[in-house]
Short mmCIF file of C-alpha atoms and ligand atoms in Angstrom, two decimals:
data_model
loop_
_atom_site.label_atom_id
_atom_site.label_comp_id
_atom_site.label_asym_id
_atom_site.label_seq_id
_atom_site.Cartn_x
_atom_site.Cartn_y
_atom_site.Cartn_z
CA MET A 1500 19.08 -4.05 -36.08
CA SER A 1501 20.75 -0.77 -35.09
CA LYS A 1502 23.36 -0.53 -32.36
CA LEU A 1503 22.14 0.10 -28.83
CA SER A 1504 23.20 3.21 -26.94
CA LYS A 1505 25.81 2.70 -24.22
CA SER A 1506 23.32 2.62 -21.31
CA ALA A 1507 20.96 0.25 -23.13
CA GLN A 1508 23.90 -2.00 -24.00
CA LYS A 1509 24.82 -2.15 -20.31
CA VAL A 1510 21.34 -3.52 -19.56
CA GLN A 1511 21.51 -5.94 -22.49
CA SER A 1512 24.83 -7.27 -21.11
CA ALA A 1513 23.35 -7.58 -17.61
CA LEU A 1514 20.47 -9.63 -19.02
CA GLU A 1515 22.96 -11.95 -20.69
CA LYS A 1516 24.94 -12.24 -17.46
CA HIS A 1517 21.75 -13.40 -15.75
CA GLY A 1518 21.30 -16.02 -18.47
CA LEU A 1519 18.15 -14.37 -19.79
CA ALA A 1520 17.56 -14.52 -23.55
CA LEU A 1521 15.76 -11.17 -23.62
CA LEU A 1522 16.22 -8.34 -26.06
CA VAL A 1523 16.48 -4.64 -25.27
CA VAL A 1524 14.71 -2.51 -27.86
CA GLU A 1525 15.26 1.19 -28.44
CA LEU A 1526 12.16 2.93 -29.70
CA PRO A 1527 11.68 6.25 -31.45
CA LYS A 1528 8.84 7.08 -29.04
CA SER A 1529 9.59 8.14 -25.47
CA THR A 1530 9.33 5.51 -22.71
CA ARG A 1531 10.30 7.99 -20.00
CA THR A 1532 7.17 7.48 -17.91
CA ALA A 1533 4.99 4.43 -17.36
CA VAL A 1534 2.16 6.01 -19.37
CA GLU A 1535 4.46 6.84 -22.28
CA ALA A 1536 6.07 3.39 -22.19
CA ALA A 1537 2.64 1.68 -22.22
CA SER A 1538 1.66 3.75 -25.23
CA ALA A 1539 4.97 3.03 -27.01
CA VAL A 1540 4.71 -0.77 -26.63
CA ASN A 1541 0.92 -0.90 -26.70
CA CYS A 1542 0.26 -2.54 -23.34
CA GLN A 1543 -1.63 -1.70 -20.19
CA VAL A 1544 0.05 0.81 -17.88
CA GLY A 1545 -0.07 -1.82 -15.11
CA GLN A 1546 2.27 -3.99 -17.20
CA ILE A 1547 5.02 -1.38 -17.06
CA VAL A 1548 7.63 -1.98 -14.37
CA LYS A 1549 8.57 1.29 -12.70
CA SER A 1550 12.09 0.91 -11.24
CA LEU A 1551 11.78 3.36 -8.38
CA ILE A 1552 14.72 4.25 -6.14
CA PHE A 1553 14.22 5.11 -2.49
CA LYS A 1554 16.75 5.60 0.27
CA THR A 1555 16.70 4.23 3.82
CA VAL A 1556 16.65 7.32 6.02
CA GLU A 1557 19.18 6.12 8.63
CA SER A 1558 21.61 3.91 6.72
CA HIS A 1559 21.23 5.65 3.35
CA ARG A 1560 21.04 2.37 1.43
CA PRO A 1561 19.47 2.35 -2.03
CA VAL A 1562 16.11 0.57 -2.19
CA LEU A 1563 14.70 -0.52 -5.54
CA ILE A 1564 10.94 -0.99 -5.60
CA LEU A 1565 9.79 -2.57 -8.84
CA THR A 1566 6.28 -1.19 -9.03
CA SER A 1567 3.42 -1.77 -11.41
CA GLY A 1568 2.82 1.33 -13.52
CA ALA A 1569 -0.71 1.36 -12.11
CA ASN A 1570 0.43 1.72 -8.49
CA ARG A 1571 1.88 4.32 -6.20
CA VAL A 1572 4.28 3.14 -3.48
CA ASN A 1573 3.13 3.58 0.10
CA GLU A 1574 6.49 4.55 1.61
CA LYS A 1575 5.31 4.04 5.17
CA ALA A 1576 4.04 0.51 4.52
CA VAL A 1577 7.20 -0.55 2.67
CA GLY A 1578 9.38 1.07 5.35
CA GLU A 1579 7.64 -1.15 7.90
CA ILE A 1580 8.42 -4.24 5.82
CA ILE A 1581 12.09 -3.21 5.54
CA GLY A 1582 12.30 -2.27 9.21
CA GLU A 1583 13.64 1.20 8.44
CA ALA A 1584 11.87 4.23 7.05
CA ILE A 1585 12.47 5.12 3.41
CA SER A 1586 12.13 8.29 1.41
CA ARG A 1587 12.22 9.14 -2.26
CA ALA A 1588 15.79 9.41 -3.55
CA SER A 1589 17.07 12.56 -5.25
CA ALA A 1590 17.96 12.49 -8.92
CA SER A 1591 21.66 12.64 -8.01
CA PHE A 1592 21.37 9.71 -5.56
CA VAL A 1593 19.63 7.71 -8.29
CA ARG A 1594 22.43 8.44 -10.74
CA GLU A 1595 25.16 7.73 -8.19
CA LYS A 1596 23.79 4.38 -7.00
CA THR A 1597 22.35 3.00 -10.24
CA GLY A 1598 24.43 4.58 -12.99
CA PHE A 1599 21.18 5.43 -14.78
CA ALA A 1600 19.30 8.69 -15.15
CA ILE A 1601 15.67 8.95 -14.01
CA GLY A 1602 13.34 7.81 -16.76
CA GLY A 1603 15.72 5.04 -17.79
CA VAL A 1604 16.47 3.24 -14.53
CA ALA A 1605 16.49 -0.48 -15.24
CA PRO A 1606 15.70 -3.24 -12.74
CA ILE A 1607 19.19 -4.74 -13.20
CA GLY A 1608 22.74 -3.63 -13.93
CA HIS A 1609 23.02 -1.13 -11.08
CA LYS A 1610 26.38 0.14 -9.86
CA GLU A 1611 25.52 -0.72 -6.25
CA LYS A 1612 23.28 -3.67 -5.41
CA PRO A 1613 20.06 -2.24 -3.93
CA LEU A 1614 17.65 -3.83 -1.46
CA THR A 1615 15.02 -5.01 -3.93
CA TYR A 1616 11.27 -5.49 -3.69
CA ILE A 1617 8.73 -6.50 -6.33
CA ASP A 1618 5.13 -5.28 -6.37
CA GLN A 1619 2.92 -8.39 -6.16
CA ASP A 1620 0.47 -6.82 -8.63
CA LEU A 1621 3.04 -7.36 -11.42
CA LEU A 1622 2.56 -11.12 -10.99
CA ALA A 1623 -0.95 -10.84 -12.44
CA TYR A 1624 0.45 -10.34 -15.95
CA ASN A 1625 1.98 -12.86 -18.35
CA GLU A 1626 4.24 -10.22 -19.85
CA ILE A 1627 5.61 -7.03 -18.40
CA TRP A 1628 7.96 -4.33 -19.72
CA ALA A 1629 10.86 -2.66 -17.93
CA ALA A 1630 13.15 0.26 -18.67
CA ALA A 1631 16.55 -0.55 -20.13
CA GLY A 1632 18.86 2.32 -19.29
CA THR A 1633 17.48 5.20 -21.32
CA PRO A 1634 14.10 6.96 -21.77
CA HIS A 1635 13.73 5.20 -25.13
CA ALA A 1636 14.81 1.66 -24.22
CA VAL A 1637 12.73 -1.18 -22.79
CA PHE A 1638 12.60 -4.96 -22.68
CA LYS A 1639 9.78 -7.44 -22.28
CA LEU A 1640 9.93 -10.18 -19.67
CA THR A 1641 7.82 -12.34 -17.39
CA PRO A 1642 7.32 -11.61 -13.69
CA GLU A 1643 9.24 -14.81 -12.93
CA GLN A 1644 12.22 -13.58 -14.97
CA LEU A 1645 12.09 -10.28 -13.06
CA ARG A 1646 12.21 -12.19 -9.81
CA GLN A 1647 15.03 -14.42 -11.02
CA ALA A 1648 17.18 -11.56 -12.27
CA THR A 1649 16.68 -9.20 -9.33
CA GLN A 1650 16.22 -11.67 -6.46
CA GLY A 1651 13.60 -9.20 -5.25
CA GLU A 1652 11.15 -10.04 -2.48
CA VAL A 1653 7.53 -9.94 -3.61
CA ILE A 1654 5.46 -7.62 -1.43
CA SER A 1655 2.39 -5.41 -1.48
CA VAL A 1656 3.62 -1.86 -2.07
CA LEU A 1657 0.21 -0.34 -1.30
N1 LIG B 2120 11.04 4.32 -18.42
C1 LIG B 2120 9.89 4.32 -17.54
C2 LIG B 2120 9.21 2.99 -17.39
S1 LIG B 2120 9.65 1.74 -18.51
C3 LIG B 2120 10.33 4.78 -16.22
O1 LIG B 2120 11.50 4.86 -15.91
N2 LIG B 2120 9.32 5.04 -15.38
S2 LIG B 2120 9.59 5.25 -13.83
O2 LIG B 2120 8.31 5.54 -13.26
O3 LIG B 2120 10.29 4.16 -13.27
O4 LIG B 2120 10.57 6.44 -13.73
C4 LIG B 2120 10.16 7.72 -13.66
C5 LIG B 2120 10.01 7.98 -12.18
O5 LIG B 2120 11.08 8.74 -11.72
C6 LIG B 2120 8.76 8.76 -11.86
O6 LIG B 2120 7.72 7.89 -11.49
C7 LIG B 2120 9.14 9.59 -10.71
O7 LIG B 2120 8.61 9.07 -9.54
C8 LIG B 2120 10.64 9.48 -10.62
N3 LIG B 2120 11.21 10.82 -10.64
C9 LIG B 2120 11.01 11.76 -11.56
N4 LIG B 2120 11.68 12.88 -11.25
C10 LIG B 2120 12.36 12.62 -10.12
C11 LIG B 2120 13.28 13.37 -9.31
N5 LIG B 2120 13.63 14.61 -9.59
N6 LIG B 2120 13.80 12.77 -8.23
C12 LIG B 2120 13.48 11.50 -7.93
N7 LIG B 2120 12.63 10.75 -8.65
C13 LIG B 2120 12.07 11.30 -9.74
#
């Protein structure tokens, strides 16, 4: 197997730190978007975990919403769950808080621990796929492993 890129290796190490025997794979095809990732690994788009970064508008905390590739986050509804409004983070905020560039943001291994939520629709699948640090790197896991590794709260994001 070929050597992982530095960002993908960071995610692989984070998986190991969480005690998860899961393997990051780097693919020749792009996995930059949920649609591309689903095509690259041959799964349904709903099985792709989008690791979306938002920002609380008052306290400027990073919020990670692990969203099914089939869904769009209702910012107002999630803001009500958090108790503070959220807005989409800029590309620079994403980089600063996670250490990853957009298109490769992983659910784990962030520089700063974000408030984390998991889309309940991901629990409908036996296997899901998440980004692993680059727009060509992913790993397969179960919803329970996602919950274990991120300690995210399961919510409706709709
Ligand atoms: N690698 C795939 C899934 S495995 C992936 O990262 N998909 S994603 O959906 O989580 O990441 C791409 C997301 O980044 C897009 O859905 C989009 O909402 C967000 N995004 C794209 N451009 C920007 C930008 N300039 N600022 C903030 N967010 C952006």
